[in-house]
Amino acid sequence: MMRFGMSMLWFWVCYVIVTIIGILHTVFNIYVLHMKPMDASGMGEGYEKTKPWHPLYNILLFTLFGWLYMRGLPEPTYWEAWLTGAIWMGICIVFDVFGWVLIKHPWSLSFKEFYVDYQPWISLIYIAIFLGPIFGYLLTLLV
């Protein structure tokens, strides 16, 4: 039995943590490793060097938070894990359009930058988010 409110709590906490880690990684690259920051020509080396790490942050953290959600259910099922993964991925896809493309801020991207130039990373991130609750469910069977 899906507990939507609890699912959303775990999802949003994880989304915020993943986003903060990605931002901190970029800031670390710029200020500690002295990589080039964002400029008029693009996101800059500091950000570009973090891209391959984004799917890794997501698979690890969404698996952890998927596990936290699944272990809190009275009787989690594989179907529930798939449904949760689909919902989490769908919300993320829709929210990202607003949060990273449509709402303008210093780190916002164009549609092309986010959906074309950010390949294959953005697709791998969405797959990782989908798989997070499924892997979390599988962990409940082991732990």
Short mmCIF file of C-alpha atoms in Angstrom, two decimals:
data_model
loop_
_atom_site.label_atom_id
_atom_site.label_comp_id
_atom_site.label_asym_id
_atom_site.label_seq_id
_atom_site.Cartn_x
_atom_site.Cartn_y
_atom_site.Cartn_z
CA MET A 1 0.00 0.00 0.00
CA MET A 2 1.67 3.19 -1.18
CA ARG A 3 1.98 6.00 1.34
CA PHE A 4 2.12 8.95 -1.01
CA GLY A 5 2.93 11.59 1.61
CA MET A 6 5.87 9.58 2.96
CA SER A 7 7.02 8.84 -0.57
CA MET A 8 7.05 12.56 -1.36
CA LEU A 9 8.92 13.37 1.85
CA TRP A 10 11.72 10.91 0.99
CA PHE A 11 11.76 12.04 -2.65
CA TRP A 12 12.05 15.77 -1.93
CA VAL A 13 14.63 15.34 0.83
CA CYS A 14 16.73 13.26 -1.56
CA TYR A 15 16.23 15.70 -4.47
CA VAL A 16 17.40 18.61 -2.33
CA ILE A 17 20.43 16.68 -1.02
CA VAL A 18 21.45 15.55 -4.54
CA THR A 19 21.11 19.12 -5.81
CA ILE A 20 23.18 20.52 -2.94
CA ILE A 21 25.90 17.91 -3.51
CA GLY A 22 26.05 18.79 -7.22
CA ILE A 23 26.30 22.52 -6.44
CA LEU A 24 28.95 21.96 -3.75
CA HIS A 25 30.94 19.77 -6.16
CA THR A 26 30.90 22.59 -8.72
CA VAL A 27 31.88 25.18 -6.11
CA PHE A 28 34.70 22.89 -4.91
CA ASN A 29 35.99 22.56 -8.47
CA ILE A 30 35.96 26.33 -8.98
CA TYR A 31 37.37 27.52 -5.65
CA VAL A 32 39.59 24.65 -4.52
CA LEU A 33 40.72 23.12 -7.81
CA HIS A 34 40.71 26.53 -9.57
CA MET A 35 38.65 25.41 -12.56
CA LYS A 36 36.94 28.02 -14.72
CA PRO A 37 33.51 29.20 -13.48
CA MET A 38 30.39 29.94 -15.48
CA ASP A 39 30.64 32.71 -18.05
CA ALA A 40 28.76 34.04 -21.05
CA SER A 41 30.01 31.18 -23.21
CA GLY A 42 28.68 28.37 -21.01
CA MET A 43 28.58 26.62 -17.66
CA GLY A 44 32.34 26.52 -17.28
CA GLU A 45 34.87 23.82 -16.54
CA GLY A 46 33.97 23.65 -12.82
CA TYR A 47 30.46 22.47 -13.69
CA GLU A 48 31.34 20.46 -16.79
CA LYS A 49 33.74 18.24 -14.81
CA THR A 50 30.94 17.28 -12.39
CA LYS A 51 28.58 15.90 -15.06
CA PRO A 52 29.84 12.28 -15.04
CA TRP A 53 29.34 12.22 -11.27
CA HIS A 54 25.66 13.27 -11.38
CA PRO A 55 24.24 9.80 -12.21
CA LEU A 56 26.39 8.31 -9.44
CA TYR A 57 25.08 10.77 -6.81
CA ASN A 58 21.56 9.98 -7.96
CA ILE A 59 21.77 6.19 -8.01
CA LEU A 60 23.39 6.07 -4.57
CA LEU A 61 21.13 8.59 -2.88
CA PHE A 62 17.85 7.60 -4.54
CA THR A 63 18.59 3.96 -3.69
CA LEU A 64 19.19 4.95 -0.05
CA PHE A 65 16.02 7.03 0.11
CA GLY A 66 14.07 4.39 -1.84
CA TRP A 67 15.19 1.87 0.78
CA LEU A 68 14.17 4.22 3.61
CA TYR A 69 10.74 4.57 2.02
CA MET A 70 10.28 0.88 1.22
CA ARG A 71 11.36 -0.35 4.67
CA GLY A 72 8.75 1.96 6.21
CA LEU A 73 5.92 0.20 4.40
CA PRO A 74 4.08 -2.62 6.15
CA GLU A 75 4.57 -5.03 3.23
CA PRO A 76 6.53 -3.48 0.37
CA THR A 77 6.16 -5.08 -3.04
CA TYR A 78 8.11 -5.06 -6.27
CA TRP A 79 5.13 -3.43 -8.00
CA GLU A 80 5.13 -0.64 -5.41
CA ALA A 81 8.83 -0.06 -6.02
CA TRP A 82 8.21 0.25 -9.78
CA LEU A 83 5.28 2.61 -9.24
CA THR A 84 7.28 4.73 -6.78
CA GLY A 85 10.21 4.89 -9.21
CA ALA A 86 7.93 5.97 -12.04
CA ILE A 87 6.29 8.66 -9.90
CA TRP A 88 9.64 9.95 -8.61
CA MET A 89 11.10 10.08 -12.11
CA GLY A 90 7.99 11.76 -13.53
CA ILE A 91 7.93 14.43 -10.84
CA CYS A 92 11.62 15.06 -11.34
CA ILE A 93 11.26 15.43 -15.12
CA VAL A 94 8.43 17.96 -14.74
CA PHE A 95 10.06 19.85 -11.85
CA ASP A 96 13.40 20.08 -13.68
CA VAL A 97 11.77 21.87 -16.61
CA PHE A 98 10.68 24.62 -14.24
CA GLY A 99 13.63 24.57 -11.82
CA TRP A 100 16.47 24.40 -14.33
CA VAL A 101 15.05 25.80 -17.59
CA LEU A 102 11.94 28.00 -17.33
CA ILE A 103 12.65 29.84 -14.06
CA LYS A 104 15.67 32.01 -14.75
CA HIS A 105 18.50 32.08 -12.19
CA PRO A 106 22.31 32.21 -12.42
CA TRP A 107 22.58 28.45 -13.06
CA SER A 108 19.52 27.99 -15.28
CA LEU A 109 20.02 26.38 -18.67
CA SER A 110 18.34 26.63 -22.04
CA PHE A 111 16.28 23.69 -23.32
CA LYS A 112 19.18 22.75 -25.60
CA GLU A 113 21.75 22.92 -22.80
CA PHE A 114 19.60 20.82 -20.47
CA TYR A 115 18.13 18.22 -22.83
CA VAL A 116 20.74 17.96 -25.60
CA ASP A 117 24.11 19.16 -24.31
CA TYR A 118 23.59 17.44 -20.94
CA GLN A 119 23.30 14.01 -22.62
CA PRO A 120 23.83 11.24 -21.71
CA TRP A 121 23.95 12.47 -18.10
CA ILE A 122 20.37 13.74 -17.75
CA SER A 123 18.96 10.50 -19.17
CA LEU A 124 21.16 8.44 -16.83
CA ILE A 125 19.99 10.59 -13.91
CA TYR A 126 16.34 9.95 -14.71
CA ILE A 127 17.01 6.22 -15.04
CA ALA A 128 18.84 6.29 -11.68
CA ILE A 129 15.89 8.04 -10.02
CA PHE A 130 13.50 5.45 -11.47
CA LEU A 131 15.71 2.59 -10.28
CA GLY A 132 16.29 4.05 -6.81
CA PRO A 133 13.10 2.69 -5.19
CA ILE A 134 13.49 -0.62 -7.04
CA PHE A 135 17.04 -1.07 -5.73
CA GLY A 136 15.79 0.15 -2.34
CA TYR A 137 13.12 -2.55 -2.38
CA LEU A 138 15.70 -5.19 -3.27
CA LEU A 139 17.80 -3.99 -0.31
CA THR A 140 14.80 -4.55 1.99
CA LEU A 141 14.92 -8.20 0.96
CA LEU A 142 18.60 -8.43 1.94
CA VAL A 143 18.68 -6.33 5.12
#
